[in-house]
Short mmCIF file of C-alpha atoms in Angstrom, two decimals:
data_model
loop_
_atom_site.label_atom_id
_atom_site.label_comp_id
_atom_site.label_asym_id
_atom_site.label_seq_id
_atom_site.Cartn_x
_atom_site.Cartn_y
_atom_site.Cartn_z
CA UNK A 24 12.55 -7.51 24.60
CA UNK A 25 8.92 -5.67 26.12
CA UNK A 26 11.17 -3.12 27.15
CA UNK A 27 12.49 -2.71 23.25
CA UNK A 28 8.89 -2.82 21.95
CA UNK A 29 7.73 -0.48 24.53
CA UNK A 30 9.90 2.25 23.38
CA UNK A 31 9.30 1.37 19.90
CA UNK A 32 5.87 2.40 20.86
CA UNK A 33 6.31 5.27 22.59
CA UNK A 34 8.78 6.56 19.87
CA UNK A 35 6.10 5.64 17.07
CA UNK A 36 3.66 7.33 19.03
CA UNK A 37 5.75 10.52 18.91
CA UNK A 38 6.12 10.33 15.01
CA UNK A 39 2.30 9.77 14.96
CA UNK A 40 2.24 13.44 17.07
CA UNK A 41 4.67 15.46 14.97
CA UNK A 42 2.73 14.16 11.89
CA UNK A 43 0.00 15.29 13.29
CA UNK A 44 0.60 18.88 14.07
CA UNK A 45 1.76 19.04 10.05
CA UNK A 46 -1.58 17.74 9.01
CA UNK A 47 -3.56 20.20 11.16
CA UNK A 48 -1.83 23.15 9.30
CA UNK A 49 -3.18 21.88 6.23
CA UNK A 50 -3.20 23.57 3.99
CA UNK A 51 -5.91 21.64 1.70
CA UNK A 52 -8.75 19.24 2.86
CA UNK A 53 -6.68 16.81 1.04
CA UNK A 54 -3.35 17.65 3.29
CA UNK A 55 -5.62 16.97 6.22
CA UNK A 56 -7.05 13.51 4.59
CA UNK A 57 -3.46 12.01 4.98
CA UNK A 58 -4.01 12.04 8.63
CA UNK A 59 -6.29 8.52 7.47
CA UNK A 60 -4.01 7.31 5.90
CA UNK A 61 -0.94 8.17 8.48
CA UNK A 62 -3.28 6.05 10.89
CA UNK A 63 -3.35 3.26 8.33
CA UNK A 64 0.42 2.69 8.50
CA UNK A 65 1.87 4.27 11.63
CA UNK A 66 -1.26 3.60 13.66
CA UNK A 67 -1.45 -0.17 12.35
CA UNK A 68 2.33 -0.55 13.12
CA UNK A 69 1.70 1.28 16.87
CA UNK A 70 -0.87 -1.27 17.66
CA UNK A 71 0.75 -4.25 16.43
CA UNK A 72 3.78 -3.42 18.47
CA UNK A 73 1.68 -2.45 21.90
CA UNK A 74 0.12 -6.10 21.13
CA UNK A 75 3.19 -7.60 21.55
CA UNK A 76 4.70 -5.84 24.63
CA UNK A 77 1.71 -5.41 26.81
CA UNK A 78 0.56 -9.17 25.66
CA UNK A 79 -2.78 -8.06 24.60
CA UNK A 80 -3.67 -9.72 21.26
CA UNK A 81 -7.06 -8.06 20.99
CA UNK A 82 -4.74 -5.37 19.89
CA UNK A 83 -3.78 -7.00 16.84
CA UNK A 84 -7.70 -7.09 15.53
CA UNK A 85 -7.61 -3.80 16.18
CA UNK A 86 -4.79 -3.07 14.27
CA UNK A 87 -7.07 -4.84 11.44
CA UNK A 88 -9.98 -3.04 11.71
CA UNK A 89 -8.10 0.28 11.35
CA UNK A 90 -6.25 -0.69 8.73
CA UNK A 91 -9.77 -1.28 6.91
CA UNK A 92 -11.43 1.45 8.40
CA UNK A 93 -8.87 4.37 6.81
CA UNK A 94 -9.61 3.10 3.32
CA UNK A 95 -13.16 3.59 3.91
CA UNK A 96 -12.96 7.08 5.57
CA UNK A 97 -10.95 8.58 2.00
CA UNK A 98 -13.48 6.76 0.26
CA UNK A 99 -15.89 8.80 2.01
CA UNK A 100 -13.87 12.02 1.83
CA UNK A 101 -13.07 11.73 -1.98
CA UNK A 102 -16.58 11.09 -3.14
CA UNK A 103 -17.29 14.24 -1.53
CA UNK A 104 -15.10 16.46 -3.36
CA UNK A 105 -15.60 14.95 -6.70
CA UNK A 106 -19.51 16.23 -5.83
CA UNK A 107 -18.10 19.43 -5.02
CA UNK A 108 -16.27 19.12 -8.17
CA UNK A 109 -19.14 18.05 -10.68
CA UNK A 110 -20.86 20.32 -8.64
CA UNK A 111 -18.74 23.47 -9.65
CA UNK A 112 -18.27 22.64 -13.14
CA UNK B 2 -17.21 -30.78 -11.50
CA UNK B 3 -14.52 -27.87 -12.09
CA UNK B 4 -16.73 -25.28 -10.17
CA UNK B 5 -16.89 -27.59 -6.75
CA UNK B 6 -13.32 -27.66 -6.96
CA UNK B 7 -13.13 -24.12 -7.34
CA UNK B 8 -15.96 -23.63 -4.24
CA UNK B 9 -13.44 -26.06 -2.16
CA UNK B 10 -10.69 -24.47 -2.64
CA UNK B 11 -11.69 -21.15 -1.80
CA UNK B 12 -12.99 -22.51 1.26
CA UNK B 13 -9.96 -24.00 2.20
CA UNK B 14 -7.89 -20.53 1.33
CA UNK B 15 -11.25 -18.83 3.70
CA UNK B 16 -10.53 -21.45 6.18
CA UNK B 17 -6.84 -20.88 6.96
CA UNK B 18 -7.58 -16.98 6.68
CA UNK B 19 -9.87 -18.13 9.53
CA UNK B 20 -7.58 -19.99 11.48
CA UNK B 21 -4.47 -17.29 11.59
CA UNK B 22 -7.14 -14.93 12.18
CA UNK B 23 -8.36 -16.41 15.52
CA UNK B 24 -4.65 -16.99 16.36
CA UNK B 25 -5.21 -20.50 15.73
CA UNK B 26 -7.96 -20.81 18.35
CA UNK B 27 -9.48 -24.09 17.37
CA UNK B 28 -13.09 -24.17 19.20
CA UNK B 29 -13.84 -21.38 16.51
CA UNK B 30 -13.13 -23.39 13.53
CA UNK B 31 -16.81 -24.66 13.63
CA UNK B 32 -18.19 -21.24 12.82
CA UNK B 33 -14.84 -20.68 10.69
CA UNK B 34 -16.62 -23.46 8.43
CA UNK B 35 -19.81 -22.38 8.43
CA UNK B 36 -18.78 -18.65 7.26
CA UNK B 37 -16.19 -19.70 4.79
CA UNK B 38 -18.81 -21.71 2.96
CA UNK B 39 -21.01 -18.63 2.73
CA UNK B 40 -18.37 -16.29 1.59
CA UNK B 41 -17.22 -18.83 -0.94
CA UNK B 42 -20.70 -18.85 -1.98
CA UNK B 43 -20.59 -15.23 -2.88
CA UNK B 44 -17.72 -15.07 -3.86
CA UNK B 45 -18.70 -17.72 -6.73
CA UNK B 46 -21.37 -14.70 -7.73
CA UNK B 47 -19.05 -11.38 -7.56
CA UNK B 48 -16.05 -13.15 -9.32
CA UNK B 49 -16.73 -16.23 -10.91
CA UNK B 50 -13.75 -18.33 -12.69
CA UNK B 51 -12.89 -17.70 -15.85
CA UNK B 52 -11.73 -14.79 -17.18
CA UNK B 53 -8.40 -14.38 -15.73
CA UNK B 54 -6.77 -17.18 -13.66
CA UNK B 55 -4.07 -16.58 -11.30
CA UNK B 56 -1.12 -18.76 -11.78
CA UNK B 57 0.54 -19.21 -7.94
CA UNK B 58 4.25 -19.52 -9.50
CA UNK B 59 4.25 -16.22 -11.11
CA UNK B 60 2.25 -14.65 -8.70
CA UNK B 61 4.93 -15.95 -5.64
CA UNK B 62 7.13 -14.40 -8.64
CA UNK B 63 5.22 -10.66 -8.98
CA UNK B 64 5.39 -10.38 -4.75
CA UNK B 65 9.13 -10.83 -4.99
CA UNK B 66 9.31 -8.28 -7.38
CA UNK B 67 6.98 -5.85 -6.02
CA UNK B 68 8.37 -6.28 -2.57
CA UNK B 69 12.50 -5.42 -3.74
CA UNK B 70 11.21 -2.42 -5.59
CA UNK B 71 8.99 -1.42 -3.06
CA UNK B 72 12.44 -1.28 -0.76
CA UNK B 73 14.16 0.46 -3.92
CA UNK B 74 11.10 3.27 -3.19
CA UNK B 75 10.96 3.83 -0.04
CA UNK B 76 15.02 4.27 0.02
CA UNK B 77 14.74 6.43 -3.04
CA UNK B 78 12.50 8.71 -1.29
CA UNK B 79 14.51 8.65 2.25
CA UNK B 80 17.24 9.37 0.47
CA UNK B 81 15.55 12.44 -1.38
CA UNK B 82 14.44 13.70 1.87
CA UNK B 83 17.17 13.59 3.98
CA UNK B 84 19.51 15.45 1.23
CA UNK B 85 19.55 18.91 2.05
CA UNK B 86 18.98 20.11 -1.45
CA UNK B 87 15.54 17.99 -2.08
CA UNK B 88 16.46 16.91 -5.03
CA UNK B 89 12.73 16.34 -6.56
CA UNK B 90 11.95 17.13 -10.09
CA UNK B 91 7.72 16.54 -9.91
CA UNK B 92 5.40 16.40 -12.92
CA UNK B 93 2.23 14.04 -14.23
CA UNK B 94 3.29 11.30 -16.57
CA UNK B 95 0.33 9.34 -18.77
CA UNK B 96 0.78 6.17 -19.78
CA UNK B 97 -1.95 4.09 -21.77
CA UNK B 98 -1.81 0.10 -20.25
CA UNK B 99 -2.35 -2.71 -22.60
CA UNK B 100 -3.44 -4.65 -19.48
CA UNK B 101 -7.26 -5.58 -20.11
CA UNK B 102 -10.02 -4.11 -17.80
CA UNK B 103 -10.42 -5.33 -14.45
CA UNK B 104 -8.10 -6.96 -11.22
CA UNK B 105 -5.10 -6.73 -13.58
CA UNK B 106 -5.43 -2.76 -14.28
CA UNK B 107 -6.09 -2.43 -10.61
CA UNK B 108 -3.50 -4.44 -9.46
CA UNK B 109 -0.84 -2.48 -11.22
CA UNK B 110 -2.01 1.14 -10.72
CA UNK B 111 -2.45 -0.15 -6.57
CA UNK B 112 1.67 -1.34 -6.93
CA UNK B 113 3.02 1.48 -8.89
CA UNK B 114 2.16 3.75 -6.07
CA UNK B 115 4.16 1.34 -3.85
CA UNK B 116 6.85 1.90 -6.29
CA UNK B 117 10.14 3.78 -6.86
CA UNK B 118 9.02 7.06 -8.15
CA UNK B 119 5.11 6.72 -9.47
CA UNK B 120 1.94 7.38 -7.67
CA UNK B 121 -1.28 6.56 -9.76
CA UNK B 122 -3.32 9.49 -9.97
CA UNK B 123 -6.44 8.63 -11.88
CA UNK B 124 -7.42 5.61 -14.04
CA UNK B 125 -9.83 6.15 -16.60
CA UNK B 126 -10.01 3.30 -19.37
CA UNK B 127 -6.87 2.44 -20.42
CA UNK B 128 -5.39 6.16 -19.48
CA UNK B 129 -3.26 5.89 -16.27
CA UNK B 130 -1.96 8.97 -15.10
CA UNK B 131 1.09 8.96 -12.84
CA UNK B 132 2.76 12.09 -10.48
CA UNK B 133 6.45 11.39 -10.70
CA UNK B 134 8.81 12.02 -8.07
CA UNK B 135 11.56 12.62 -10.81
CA UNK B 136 10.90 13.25 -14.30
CA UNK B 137 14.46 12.89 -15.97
CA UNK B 138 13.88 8.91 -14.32
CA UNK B 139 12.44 6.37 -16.74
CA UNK B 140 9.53 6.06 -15.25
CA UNK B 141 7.77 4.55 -18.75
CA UNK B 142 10.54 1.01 -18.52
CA UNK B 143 9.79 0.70 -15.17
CA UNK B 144 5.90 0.46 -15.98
CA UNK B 145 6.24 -1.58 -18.72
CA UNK B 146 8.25 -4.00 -16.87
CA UNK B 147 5.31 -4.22 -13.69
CA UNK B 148 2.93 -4.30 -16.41
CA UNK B 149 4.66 -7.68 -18.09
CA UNK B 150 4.71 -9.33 -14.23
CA UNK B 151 0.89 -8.32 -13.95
CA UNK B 152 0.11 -9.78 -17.39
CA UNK B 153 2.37 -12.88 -16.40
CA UNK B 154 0.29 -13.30 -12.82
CA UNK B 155 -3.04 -13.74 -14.68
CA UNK B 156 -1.40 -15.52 -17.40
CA UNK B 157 -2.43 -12.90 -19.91
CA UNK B 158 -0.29 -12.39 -23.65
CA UNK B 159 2.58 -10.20 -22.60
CA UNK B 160 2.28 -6.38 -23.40
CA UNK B 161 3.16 -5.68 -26.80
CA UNK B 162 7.16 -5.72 -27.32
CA UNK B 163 7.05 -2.65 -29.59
CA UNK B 164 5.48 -0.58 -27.08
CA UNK B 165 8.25 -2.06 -25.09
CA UNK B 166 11.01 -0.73 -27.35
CA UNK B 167 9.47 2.40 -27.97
CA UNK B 168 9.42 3.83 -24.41
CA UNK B 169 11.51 6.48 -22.94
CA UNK B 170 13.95 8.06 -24.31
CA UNK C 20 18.18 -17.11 20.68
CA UNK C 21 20.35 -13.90 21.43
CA UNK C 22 21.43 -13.66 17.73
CA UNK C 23 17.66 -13.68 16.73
CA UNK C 24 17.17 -11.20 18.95
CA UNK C 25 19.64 -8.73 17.83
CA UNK C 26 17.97 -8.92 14.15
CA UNK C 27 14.51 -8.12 15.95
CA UNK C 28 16.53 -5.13 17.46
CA UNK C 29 17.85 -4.21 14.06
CA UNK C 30 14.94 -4.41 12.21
CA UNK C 31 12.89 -2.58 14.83
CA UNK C 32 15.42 0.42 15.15
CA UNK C 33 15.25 0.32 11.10
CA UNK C 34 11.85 0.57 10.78
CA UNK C 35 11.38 3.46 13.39
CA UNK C 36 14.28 5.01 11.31
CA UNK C 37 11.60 4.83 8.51
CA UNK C 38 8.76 6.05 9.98
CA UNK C 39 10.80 8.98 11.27
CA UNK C 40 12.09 10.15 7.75
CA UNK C 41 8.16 9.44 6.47
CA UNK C 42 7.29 12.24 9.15
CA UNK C 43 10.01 14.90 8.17
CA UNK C 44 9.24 14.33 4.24
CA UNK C 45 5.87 15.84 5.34
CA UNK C 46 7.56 19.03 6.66
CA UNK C 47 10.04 18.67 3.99
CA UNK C 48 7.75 18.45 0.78
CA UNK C 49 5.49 21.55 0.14
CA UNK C 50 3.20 19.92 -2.59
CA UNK C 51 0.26 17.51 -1.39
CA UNK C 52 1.18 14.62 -3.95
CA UNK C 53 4.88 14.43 -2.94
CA UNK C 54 3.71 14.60 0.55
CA UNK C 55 1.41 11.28 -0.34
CA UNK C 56 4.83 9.81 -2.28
CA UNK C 57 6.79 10.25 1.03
CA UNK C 58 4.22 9.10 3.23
CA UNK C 59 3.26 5.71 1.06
CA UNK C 60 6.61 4.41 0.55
CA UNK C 61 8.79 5.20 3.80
CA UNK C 62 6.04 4.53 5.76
CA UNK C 63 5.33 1.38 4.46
CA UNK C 64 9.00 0.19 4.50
CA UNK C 65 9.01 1.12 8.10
CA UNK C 66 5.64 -0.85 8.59
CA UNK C 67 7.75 -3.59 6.68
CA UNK C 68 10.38 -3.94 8.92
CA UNK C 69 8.54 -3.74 11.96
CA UNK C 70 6.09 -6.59 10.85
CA UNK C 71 9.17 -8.73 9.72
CA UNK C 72 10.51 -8.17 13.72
CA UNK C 73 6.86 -9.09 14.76
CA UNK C 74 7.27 -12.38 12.91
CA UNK C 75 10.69 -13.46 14.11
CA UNK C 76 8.93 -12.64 17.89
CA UNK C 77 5.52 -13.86 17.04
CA UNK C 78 4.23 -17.39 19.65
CA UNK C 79 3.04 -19.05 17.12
CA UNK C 80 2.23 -19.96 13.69
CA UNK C 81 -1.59 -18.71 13.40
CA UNK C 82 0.09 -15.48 14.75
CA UNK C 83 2.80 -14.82 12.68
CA UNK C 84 0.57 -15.69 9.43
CA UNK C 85 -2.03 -12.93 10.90
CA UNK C 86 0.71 -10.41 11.33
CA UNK C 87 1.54 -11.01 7.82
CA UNK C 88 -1.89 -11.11 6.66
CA UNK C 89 -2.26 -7.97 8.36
CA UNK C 90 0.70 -6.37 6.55
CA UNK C 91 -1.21 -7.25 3.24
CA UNK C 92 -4.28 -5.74 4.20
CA UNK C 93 -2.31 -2.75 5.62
CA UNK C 94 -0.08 -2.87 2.05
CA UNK C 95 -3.40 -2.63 0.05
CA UNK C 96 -4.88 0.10 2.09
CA UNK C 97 -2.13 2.13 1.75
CA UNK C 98 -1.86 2.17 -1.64
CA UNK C 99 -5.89 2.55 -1.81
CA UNK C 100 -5.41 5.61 0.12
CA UNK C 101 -2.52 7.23 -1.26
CA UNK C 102 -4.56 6.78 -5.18
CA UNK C 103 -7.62 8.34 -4.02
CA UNK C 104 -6.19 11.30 -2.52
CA UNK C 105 -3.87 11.78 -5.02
CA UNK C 106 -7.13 12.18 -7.42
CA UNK C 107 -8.74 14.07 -4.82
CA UNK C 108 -5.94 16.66 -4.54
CA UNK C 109 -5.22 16.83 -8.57
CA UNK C 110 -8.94 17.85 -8.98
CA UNK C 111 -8.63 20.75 -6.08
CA UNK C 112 -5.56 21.74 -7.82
CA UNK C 113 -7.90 22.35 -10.74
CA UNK C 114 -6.87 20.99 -14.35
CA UNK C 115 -3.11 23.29 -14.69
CA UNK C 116 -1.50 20.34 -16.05
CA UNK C 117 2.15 22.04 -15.95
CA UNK C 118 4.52 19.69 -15.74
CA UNK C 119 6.59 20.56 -13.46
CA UNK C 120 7.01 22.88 -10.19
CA UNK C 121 5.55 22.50 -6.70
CA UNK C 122 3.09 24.28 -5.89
CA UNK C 123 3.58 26.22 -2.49
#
């Protein structure tokens, strides 16, 4: 079974790459905000997996603390472009 | 006497938050106690009882729900992505909720997004705008019947039937 | 103990299927907000089914109820995220509210 949630890792990992490389070519600030949000699923699901295969349950809070983390970092991001916004109007 | 058995209670929920959080460690409970009290505390200031109540039958009820059409989505959108003819149809869809302000308006534009075809754009009032993944769907039934489980789970009067009736089409 | 582990398989392989198909609909879409729809909803199916292996494999109780409690937290994030960015990109697109037609 580690050996089944170690590849599951590794082969989340890779989807978490190839994402990746889409959200770096944008084109919008918003495009690139998914990336937060891409860590709040795929990067919560990563974690929780690696906590179960390399028996490391630290991992798990972790996987908790990211999970809040992303909200706040779009928070951040979209209060800023609604001041750009109000801003331009 | 109703508010202490409103402050225990949420302890008790706090507590066993506490517990599966530590992994069930139990030399941590101590300080598990001591916080939950003091979160309960606060809590009694940001959202005191009242106003809505959530009733634990039709909220068990609502995650049901919410969970089979939140599989319904994310097939619906496989699906659309894997045929190679992208079969999408997007546009903005407004709706105007009869929920009241608050948890339950919040609740429902937070689950629509989890749901087949809708992604809450911006709430403003009672206006909730929606992006549609396919506009010839009937995307106004399937908000009218999450917004009757919503109204259920706080034990709200049930959206107005005519509004019901009126919908799409 | 072999037959639960052959759901565990099954749900794992699922939910990696998910994940996968979340990451081409971002190639696949070209506008931002169907880009959000694809990510929220595969994505979190995929997280689904990987949490509900996770459960069927977790050591105990306490565990199994955080990895569930996690899921919620992860659930409500998610759907946080995907609203405010959706905002977010409908006021960069500026106020064209045409109806239909992605934008390239």
């Amino acid at each position: 079974m580690t050996l089944m949630f170690n590849a599951v890792a590794v082969f989340l990992l890779l989807t978490l790459l190839v994402a990746l490389v889409r959200i770096w070519r944008g084109p919008t600030s918003s495009d690139r905000m998914l990336a937060s949000q891409l860590f709040g699923t795929t990067g919560v699901a990563l974690l929780l997996v690696l906590a179960e295969a390399q028996v490391a349950p630290a991992l798990r809070d972790v996987a908790l603390v990211l999970a809040l983390l992303s909200v706040l970092a779009i928070v951040g991001f979209v209060t800023r472009v609604i001041q750009i916004d109000r801003r331009a109007s | 006497m109703k508010t202490v058995a409103t402050i225990l209670g949420r302890v008790i929920l706090l507590l066993l938050v506490w517990w599966a959080f530590t992994e069930g460690d139990v030399s941590g409970l101590g300080f598990g106690l001591v916080i939950a009290i003091l979160v309960a505390a606060v809590s009694m200031r940001l959202y005191p009882r009242g106003a809505a109540r959530i009733r634990p039958v039709q909220l068990w009820l609502f995650v049901l729900f919410f969970l089979g059409r939140s599989v319904v989505a994310g097939i619906d959108v496989a699906r659309r992505v894997l045929s190679p003819s992208l079969p999408v149809d997007p546009g903005y869809f407004t709706v105007h909720l009869t929920l009241p302000e608050g948890s339950p308006r919040w609740l429902l534009a937070n689950a629509l997004s989890l749901m087949p075809g809708t992604l809450s754009v911006s709430l403003d009032g009672p206006r909730l705008e929606l992006h549609c993944l396919d506009t010839q769907s009937s995307v106004e039934e399937d908000v009218r019947a999450a917004e009757q489980k919503v109204a259920r789970v706080f034990g709200l009067p049930l959206p107005d039937e005519t509004c019901h009736s009126e919908g799409a089409r | 103990m072999a037959f639960v582990q052959v759901v565990q398989g099954i749900l794992l392989v699922t939910g990696c299927l998910f994940f996968a198909i979340g990451t081409l609909g971002l190639f696949r879409f070209s506008d931002t907000l169907l880009r959000i729809h694809a990510l929220t909803k595969v994505d979190n199916l995929g997280l689904g089914f990987i949490i509900l292996a996770l459960v069927l494999n977790a050591a105990s109780l306490a565990i199994g109820v955080k990895v569930l409690l996690i899921w919620v937290v992860a659930l409500a994030a998610s759907a946080t995220s995907a609203h405010l960015i959706a905002r977010a990109a409908r006021l960069q697109q500026g106020d064209d509210s045409e109806p239909k037609g992605s934008h390239d």
